[in-house]
mmCIF file of C-alpha atoms in Angstrom:
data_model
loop_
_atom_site.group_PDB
_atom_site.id
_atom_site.type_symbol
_atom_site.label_atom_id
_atom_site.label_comp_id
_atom_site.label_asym_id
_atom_site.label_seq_id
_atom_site.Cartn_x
_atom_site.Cartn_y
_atom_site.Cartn_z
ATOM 1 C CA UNK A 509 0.000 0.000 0.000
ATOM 2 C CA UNK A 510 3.073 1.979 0.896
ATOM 3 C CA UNK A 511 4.164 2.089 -2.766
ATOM 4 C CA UNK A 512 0.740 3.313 -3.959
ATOM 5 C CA UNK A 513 0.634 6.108 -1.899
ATOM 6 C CA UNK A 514 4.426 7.143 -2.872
ATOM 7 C CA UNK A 515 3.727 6.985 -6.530
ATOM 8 C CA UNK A 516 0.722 8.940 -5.994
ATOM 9 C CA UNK A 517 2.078 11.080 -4.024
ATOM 10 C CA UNK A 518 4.672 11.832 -6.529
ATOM 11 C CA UNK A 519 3.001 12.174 -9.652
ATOM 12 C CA UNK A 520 0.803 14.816 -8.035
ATOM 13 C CA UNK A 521 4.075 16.871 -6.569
ATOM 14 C CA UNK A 522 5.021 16.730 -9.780
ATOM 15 C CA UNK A 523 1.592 18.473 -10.749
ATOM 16 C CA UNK A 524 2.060 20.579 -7.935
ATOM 17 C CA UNK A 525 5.190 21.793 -8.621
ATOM 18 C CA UNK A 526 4.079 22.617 -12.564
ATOM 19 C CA UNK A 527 1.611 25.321 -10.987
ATOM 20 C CA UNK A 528 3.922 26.461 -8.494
ATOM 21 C CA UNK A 529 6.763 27.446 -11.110
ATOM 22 C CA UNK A 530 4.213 28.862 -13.860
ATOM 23 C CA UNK A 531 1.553 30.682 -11.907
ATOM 24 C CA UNK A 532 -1.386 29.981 -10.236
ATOM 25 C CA UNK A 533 -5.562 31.175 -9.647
ATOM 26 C CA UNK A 534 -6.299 31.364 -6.157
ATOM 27 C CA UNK A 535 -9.440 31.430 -4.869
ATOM 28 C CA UNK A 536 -11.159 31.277 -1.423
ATOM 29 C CA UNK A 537 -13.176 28.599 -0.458
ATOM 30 C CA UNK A 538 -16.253 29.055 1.967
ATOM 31 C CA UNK A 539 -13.868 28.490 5.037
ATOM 32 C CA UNK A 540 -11.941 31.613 3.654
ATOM 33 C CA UNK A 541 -8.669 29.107 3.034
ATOM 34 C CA UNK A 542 -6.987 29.662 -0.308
ATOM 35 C CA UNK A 543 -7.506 26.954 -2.731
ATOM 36 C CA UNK A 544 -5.454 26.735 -6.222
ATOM 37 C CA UNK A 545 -6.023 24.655 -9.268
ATOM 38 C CA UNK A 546 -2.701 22.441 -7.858
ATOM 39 C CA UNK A 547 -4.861 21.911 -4.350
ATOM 40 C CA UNK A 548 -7.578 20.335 -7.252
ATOM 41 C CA UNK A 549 -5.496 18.632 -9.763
ATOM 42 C CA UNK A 550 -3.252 16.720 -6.975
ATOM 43 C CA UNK A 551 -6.517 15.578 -5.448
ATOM 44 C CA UNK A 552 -7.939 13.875 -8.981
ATOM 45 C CA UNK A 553 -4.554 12.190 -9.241
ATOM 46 C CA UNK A 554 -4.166 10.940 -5.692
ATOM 47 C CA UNK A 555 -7.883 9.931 -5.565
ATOM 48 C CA UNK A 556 -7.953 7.933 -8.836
ATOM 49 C CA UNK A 557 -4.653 5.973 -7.642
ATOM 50 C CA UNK A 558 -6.449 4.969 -4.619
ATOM 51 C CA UNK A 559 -9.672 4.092 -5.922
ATOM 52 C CA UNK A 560 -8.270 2.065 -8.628
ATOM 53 C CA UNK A 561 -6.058 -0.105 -6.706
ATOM 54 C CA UNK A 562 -8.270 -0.308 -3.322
ATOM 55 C CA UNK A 563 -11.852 0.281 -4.864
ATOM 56 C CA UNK A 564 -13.503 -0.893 -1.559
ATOM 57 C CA UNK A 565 -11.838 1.728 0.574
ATOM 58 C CA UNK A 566 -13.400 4.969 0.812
ATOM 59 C CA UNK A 567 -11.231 7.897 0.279
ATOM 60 C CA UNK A 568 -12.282 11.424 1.953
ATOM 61 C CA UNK A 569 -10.391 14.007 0.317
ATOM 62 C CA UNK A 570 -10.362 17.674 1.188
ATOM 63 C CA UNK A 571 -11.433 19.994 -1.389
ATOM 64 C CA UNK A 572 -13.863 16.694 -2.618
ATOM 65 C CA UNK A 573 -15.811 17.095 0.776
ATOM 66 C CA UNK A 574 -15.107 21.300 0.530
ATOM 67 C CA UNK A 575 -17.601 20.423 -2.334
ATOM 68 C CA UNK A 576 -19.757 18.111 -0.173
ATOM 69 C CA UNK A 577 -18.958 15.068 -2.237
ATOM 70 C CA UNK A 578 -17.610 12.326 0.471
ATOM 71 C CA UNK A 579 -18.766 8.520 0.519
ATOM 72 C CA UNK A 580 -19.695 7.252 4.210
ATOM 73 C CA UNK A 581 -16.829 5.647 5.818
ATOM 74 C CA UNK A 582 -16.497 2.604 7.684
ATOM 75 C CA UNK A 583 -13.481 0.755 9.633
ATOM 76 C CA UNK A 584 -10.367 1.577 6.804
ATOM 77 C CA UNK A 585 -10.519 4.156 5.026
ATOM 78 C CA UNK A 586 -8.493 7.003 3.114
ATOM 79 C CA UNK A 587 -7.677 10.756 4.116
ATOM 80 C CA UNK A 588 -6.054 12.517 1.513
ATOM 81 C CA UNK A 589 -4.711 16.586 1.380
ATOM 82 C CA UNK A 590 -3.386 17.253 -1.520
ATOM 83 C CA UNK A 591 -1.521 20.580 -0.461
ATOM 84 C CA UNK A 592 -1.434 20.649 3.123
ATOM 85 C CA UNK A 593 0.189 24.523 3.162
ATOM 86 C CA UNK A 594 -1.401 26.457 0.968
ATOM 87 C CA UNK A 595 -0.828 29.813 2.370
ATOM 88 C CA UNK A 596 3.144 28.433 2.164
ATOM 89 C CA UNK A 597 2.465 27.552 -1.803
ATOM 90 C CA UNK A 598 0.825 30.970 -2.096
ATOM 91 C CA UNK A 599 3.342 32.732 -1.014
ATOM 92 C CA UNK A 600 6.227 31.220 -2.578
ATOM 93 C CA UNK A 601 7.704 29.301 0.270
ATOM 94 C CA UNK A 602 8.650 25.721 0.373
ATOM 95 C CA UNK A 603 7.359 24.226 2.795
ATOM 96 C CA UNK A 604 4.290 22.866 1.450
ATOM 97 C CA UNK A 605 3.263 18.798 1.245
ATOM 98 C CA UNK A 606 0.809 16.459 -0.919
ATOM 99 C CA UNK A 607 -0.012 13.817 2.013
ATOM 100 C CA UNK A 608 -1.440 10.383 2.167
ATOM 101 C CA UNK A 609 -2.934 7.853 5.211
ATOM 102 C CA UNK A 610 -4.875 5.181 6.254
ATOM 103 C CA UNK A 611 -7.080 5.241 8.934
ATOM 104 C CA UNK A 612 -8.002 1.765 10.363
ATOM 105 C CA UNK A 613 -10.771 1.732 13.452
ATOM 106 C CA UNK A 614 -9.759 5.904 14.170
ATOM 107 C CA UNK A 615 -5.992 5.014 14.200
ATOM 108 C CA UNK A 616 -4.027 6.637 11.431
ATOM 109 C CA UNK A 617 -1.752 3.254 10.427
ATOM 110 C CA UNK A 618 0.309 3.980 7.381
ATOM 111 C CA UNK A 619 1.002 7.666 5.753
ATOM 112 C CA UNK A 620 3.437 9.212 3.345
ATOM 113 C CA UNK A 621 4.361 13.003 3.350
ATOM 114 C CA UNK A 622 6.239 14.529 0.635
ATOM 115 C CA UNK A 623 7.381 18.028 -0.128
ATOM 116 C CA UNK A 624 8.216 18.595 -3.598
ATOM 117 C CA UNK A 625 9.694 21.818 -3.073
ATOM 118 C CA UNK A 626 12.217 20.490 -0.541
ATOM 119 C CA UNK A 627 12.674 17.260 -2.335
ATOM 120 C CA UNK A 628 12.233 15.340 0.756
ATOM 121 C CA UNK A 629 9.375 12.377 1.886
ATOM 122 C CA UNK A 630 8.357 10.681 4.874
ATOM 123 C CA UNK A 631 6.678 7.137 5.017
ATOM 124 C CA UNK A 632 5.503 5.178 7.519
ATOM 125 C CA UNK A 633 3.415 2.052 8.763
ATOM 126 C CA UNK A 634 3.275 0.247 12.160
ATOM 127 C CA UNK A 635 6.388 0.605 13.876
ATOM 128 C CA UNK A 636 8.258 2.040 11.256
ATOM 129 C CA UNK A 637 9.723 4.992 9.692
ATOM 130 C CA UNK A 638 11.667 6.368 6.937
ATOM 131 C CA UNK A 639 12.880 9.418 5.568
ATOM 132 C CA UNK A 640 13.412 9.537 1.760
ATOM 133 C CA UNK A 641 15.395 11.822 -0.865
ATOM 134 C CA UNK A 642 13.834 12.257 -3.839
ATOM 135 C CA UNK A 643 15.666 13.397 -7.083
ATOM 136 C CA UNK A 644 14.741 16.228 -9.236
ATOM 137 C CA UNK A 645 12.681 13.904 -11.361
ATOM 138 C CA UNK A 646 10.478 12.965 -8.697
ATOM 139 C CA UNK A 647 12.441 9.248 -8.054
ATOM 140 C CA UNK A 648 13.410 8.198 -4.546
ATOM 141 C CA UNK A 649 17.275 8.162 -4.384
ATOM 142 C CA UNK A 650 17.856 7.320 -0.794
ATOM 143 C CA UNK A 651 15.817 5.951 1.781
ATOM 144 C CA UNK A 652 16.928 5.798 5.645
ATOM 145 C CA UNK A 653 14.975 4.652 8.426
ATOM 146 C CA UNK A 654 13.832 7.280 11.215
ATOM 147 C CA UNK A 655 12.877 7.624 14.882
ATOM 148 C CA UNK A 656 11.505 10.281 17.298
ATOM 149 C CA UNK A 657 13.915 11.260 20.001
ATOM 150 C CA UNK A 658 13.394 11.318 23.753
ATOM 151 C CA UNK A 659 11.554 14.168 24.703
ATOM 152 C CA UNK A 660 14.627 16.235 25.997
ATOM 153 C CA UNK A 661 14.327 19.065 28.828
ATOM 154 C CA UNK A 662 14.122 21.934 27.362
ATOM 155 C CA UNK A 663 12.057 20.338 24.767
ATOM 156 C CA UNK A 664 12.804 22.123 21.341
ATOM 157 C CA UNK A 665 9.652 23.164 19.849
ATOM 158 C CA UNK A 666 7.834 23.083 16.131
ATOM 159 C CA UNK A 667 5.098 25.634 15.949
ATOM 160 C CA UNK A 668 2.829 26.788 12.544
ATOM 161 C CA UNK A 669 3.906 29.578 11.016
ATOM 162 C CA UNK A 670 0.214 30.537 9.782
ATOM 163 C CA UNK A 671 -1.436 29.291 12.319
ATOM 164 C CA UNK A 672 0.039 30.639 15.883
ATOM 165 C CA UNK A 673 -2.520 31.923 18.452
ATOM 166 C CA UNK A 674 -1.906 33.386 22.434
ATOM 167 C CA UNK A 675 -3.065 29.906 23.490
ATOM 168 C CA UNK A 676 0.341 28.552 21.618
ATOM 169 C CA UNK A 677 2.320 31.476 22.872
ATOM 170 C CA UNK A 678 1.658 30.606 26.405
ATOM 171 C CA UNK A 679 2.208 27.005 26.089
ATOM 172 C CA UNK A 680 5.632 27.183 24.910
ATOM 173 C CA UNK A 681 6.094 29.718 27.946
ATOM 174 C CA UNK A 682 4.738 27.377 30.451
ATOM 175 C CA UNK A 683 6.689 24.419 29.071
ATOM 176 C CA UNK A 684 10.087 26.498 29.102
ATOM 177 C CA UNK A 685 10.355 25.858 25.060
ATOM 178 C CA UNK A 686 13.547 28.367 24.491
ATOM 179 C CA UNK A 687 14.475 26.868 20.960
ATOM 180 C CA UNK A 688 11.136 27.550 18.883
ATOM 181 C CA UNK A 689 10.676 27.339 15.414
ATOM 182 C CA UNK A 690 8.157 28.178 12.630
ATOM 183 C CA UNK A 691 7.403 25.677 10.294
ATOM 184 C CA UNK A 692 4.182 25.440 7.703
ATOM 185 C CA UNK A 693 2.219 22.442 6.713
ATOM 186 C CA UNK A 694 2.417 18.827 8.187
ATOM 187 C CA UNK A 695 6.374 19.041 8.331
ATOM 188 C CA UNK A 696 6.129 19.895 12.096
ATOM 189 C CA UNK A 697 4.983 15.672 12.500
ATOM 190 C CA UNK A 698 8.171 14.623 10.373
ATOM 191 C CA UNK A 699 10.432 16.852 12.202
ATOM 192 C CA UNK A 700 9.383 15.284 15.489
ATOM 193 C CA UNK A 701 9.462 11.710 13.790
ATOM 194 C CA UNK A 702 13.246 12.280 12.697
ATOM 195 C CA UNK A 703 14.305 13.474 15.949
ATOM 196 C CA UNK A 704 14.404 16.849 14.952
ATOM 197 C CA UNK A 705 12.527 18.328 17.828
ATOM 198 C CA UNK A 706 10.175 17.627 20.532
ATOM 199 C CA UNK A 707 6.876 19.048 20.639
ATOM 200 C CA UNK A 708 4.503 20.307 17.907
ATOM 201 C CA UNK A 709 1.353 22.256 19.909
ATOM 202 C CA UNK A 710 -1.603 23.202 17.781
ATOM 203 C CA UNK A 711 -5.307 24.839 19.900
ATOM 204 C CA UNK A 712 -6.592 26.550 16.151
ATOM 205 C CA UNK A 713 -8.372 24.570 13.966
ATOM 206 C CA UNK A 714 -7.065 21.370 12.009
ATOM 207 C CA UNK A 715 -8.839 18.621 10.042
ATOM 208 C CA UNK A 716 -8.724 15.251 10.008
ATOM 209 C CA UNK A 717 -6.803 15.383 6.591
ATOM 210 C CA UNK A 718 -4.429 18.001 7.699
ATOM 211 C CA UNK A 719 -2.758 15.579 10.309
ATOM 212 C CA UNK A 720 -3.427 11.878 9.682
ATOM 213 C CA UNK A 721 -0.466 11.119 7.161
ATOM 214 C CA UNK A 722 1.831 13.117 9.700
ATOM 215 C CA UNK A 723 0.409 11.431 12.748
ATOM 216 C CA UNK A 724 0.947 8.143 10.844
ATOM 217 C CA UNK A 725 5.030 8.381 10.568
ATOM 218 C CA UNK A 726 5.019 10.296 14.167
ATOM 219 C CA UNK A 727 3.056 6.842 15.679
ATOM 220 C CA UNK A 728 5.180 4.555 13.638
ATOM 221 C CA UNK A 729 8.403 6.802 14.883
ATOM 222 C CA UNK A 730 7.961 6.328 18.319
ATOM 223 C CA UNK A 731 6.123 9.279 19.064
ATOM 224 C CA UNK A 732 2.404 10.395 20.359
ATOM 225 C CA UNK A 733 0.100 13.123 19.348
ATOM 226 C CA UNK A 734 -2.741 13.767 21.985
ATOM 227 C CA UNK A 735 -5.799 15.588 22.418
ATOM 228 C CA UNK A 736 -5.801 17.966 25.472
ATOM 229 C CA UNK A 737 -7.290 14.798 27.061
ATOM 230 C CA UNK A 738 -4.098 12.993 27.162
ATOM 231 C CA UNK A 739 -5.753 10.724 24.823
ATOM 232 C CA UNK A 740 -4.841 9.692 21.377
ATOM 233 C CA UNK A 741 -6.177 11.974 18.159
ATOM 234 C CA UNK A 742 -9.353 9.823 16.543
ATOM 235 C CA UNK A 743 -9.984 9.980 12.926
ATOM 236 C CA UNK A 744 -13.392 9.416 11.305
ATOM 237 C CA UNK A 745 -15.108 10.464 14.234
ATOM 238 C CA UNK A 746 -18.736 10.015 12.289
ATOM 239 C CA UNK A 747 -20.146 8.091 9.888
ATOM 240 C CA UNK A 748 -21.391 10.720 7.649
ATOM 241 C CA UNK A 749 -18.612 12.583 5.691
ATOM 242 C CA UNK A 750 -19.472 16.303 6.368
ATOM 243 C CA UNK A 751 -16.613 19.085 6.364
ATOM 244 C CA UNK A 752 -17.503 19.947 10.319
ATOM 245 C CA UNK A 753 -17.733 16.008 11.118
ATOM 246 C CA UNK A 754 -13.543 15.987 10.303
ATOM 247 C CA UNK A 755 -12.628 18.403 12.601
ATOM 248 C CA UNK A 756 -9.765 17.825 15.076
ATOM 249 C CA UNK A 757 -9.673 18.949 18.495
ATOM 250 C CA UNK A 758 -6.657 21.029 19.950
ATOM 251 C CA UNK A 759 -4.011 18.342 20.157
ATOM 252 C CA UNK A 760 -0.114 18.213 21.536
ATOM 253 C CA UNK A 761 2.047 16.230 18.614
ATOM 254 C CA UNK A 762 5.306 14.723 21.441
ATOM 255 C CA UNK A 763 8.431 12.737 20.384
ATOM 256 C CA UNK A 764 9.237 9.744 22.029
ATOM 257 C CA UNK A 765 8.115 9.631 26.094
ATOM 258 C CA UNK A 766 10.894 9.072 28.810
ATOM 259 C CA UNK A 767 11.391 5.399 29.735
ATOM 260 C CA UNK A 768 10.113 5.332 33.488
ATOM 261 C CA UNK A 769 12.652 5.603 36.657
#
């Protein structure tokens, strides 16, 4: 399944990338997020992969339930965002990613992240990780296996750089985060996966879409992303695919807990 999603995932960076080097329409959706033909375009390639190879898994995909066109979903099923970062794409900057996951009874279980711009992916399924280089013409040239760190004290911190509200602010105060940095899109999971920092918090709004491939590697890394409940993040938290049905709640994205004393 792994190798579907990376070939999807590639072939639409590839689309991705074509709009991001010769211009592209933006347009607001009802949310007021930017969408672009790439955000449409990626989807259509990504969703066709998966449907063709795993016809009896649903596949929610973000700008096809933006639309209101979503199958129910039962036990497995897809979530696909095809540009997680848009405001990043719009603007020029890099950090943008197409991303890919399974979601098996409300755990995300396998996922692949890729950023085109950075020529970089992320995999993972169960209890393992990878972090993959990917040439100029979209093949994977090296692949090395990844894990989350111990959370370290100070823990170095990943916050969005579109996204950042006083409820973050004071977080990173209370938890003594001195080394904080600004990162778009679903990056901030991968970073924590590789061991690249500690803690990812994130109180404004997220979908289910915007987090599951991320979550995916960051589980199969060693690490945890909770709800404010200490609890696990859920996906496909109703049967009926509506937009405000795939909502997330505030969460806490960790690397790897301390073994105890």
């Amino acid at each position: 399944m792994l190798a579907i999603f990376g070939k999807a995932a590639l072939t639409a960076g590839a689309a991705i990338l074509d709009v991001y080097r010769n211009g592209m329409d933006v347009s607001l959706k009802a949310d007021a997020s930017p969408v672009t033909q790439a955000d449409e375009i990626a989807e259509g390639i990504i969703v066709s992969a998966l449907t063709e190879a795993f016809p009896d898994i649903p596949v929610i995909a973000e700008e096809a339930v933006a639309a209101g066109h979503a199958p129910d979903i039962d036990a497995r099923f897809f979530l696909v965002d095809p540009l997680d970062g848009t405001k990043e794409f719009v603007a020029g900057k890099a950090d943008f990613t197409v991303n890919i996951a399974l979601i098996d009874q409300g755990v995300p279980v396998a996922g692949i992240v890729y950023a085109p711009a950075l020529n970089v992916a992320y995999a993972g399924e169960g209890d393992r990780a990878w972090k993959m280089a990917v040439s100029p013409e979209g093949a994977v040239s090296i692949r090395v296996p990844i894990t989350s760190r111990t959370v370290v004290e100070p823990p170095v911190g990943l916050i969005s750089r579109s996204h950042c509200d006083a409820q973050t602010h004071a977080f990173v105060a209370e938890h003594a985060v001195t080394d904080c940095r600004s990162v778009g899109s679903s990056l901030k999971f991968c970073m924590l996966a590789e061991g690249g920092a500690d803690v990812y918090p994130r109180f404004t709004r997220t979908m289910e879409w915007d987090t599951a491939a991320g979550d995916a590697i960051l589980r199969a890394a060693g690490g945890r992303t909770l709800g404010l409940d200490g609890k696990p993040l859920v996906y496909g938290k109703r049967n009926q695919a509506h937009d405000s049905d795939f909502a997330n709640p505030s969460f806490i994205a960790w690397g790897r807990a301390a073994e105890p004393a």
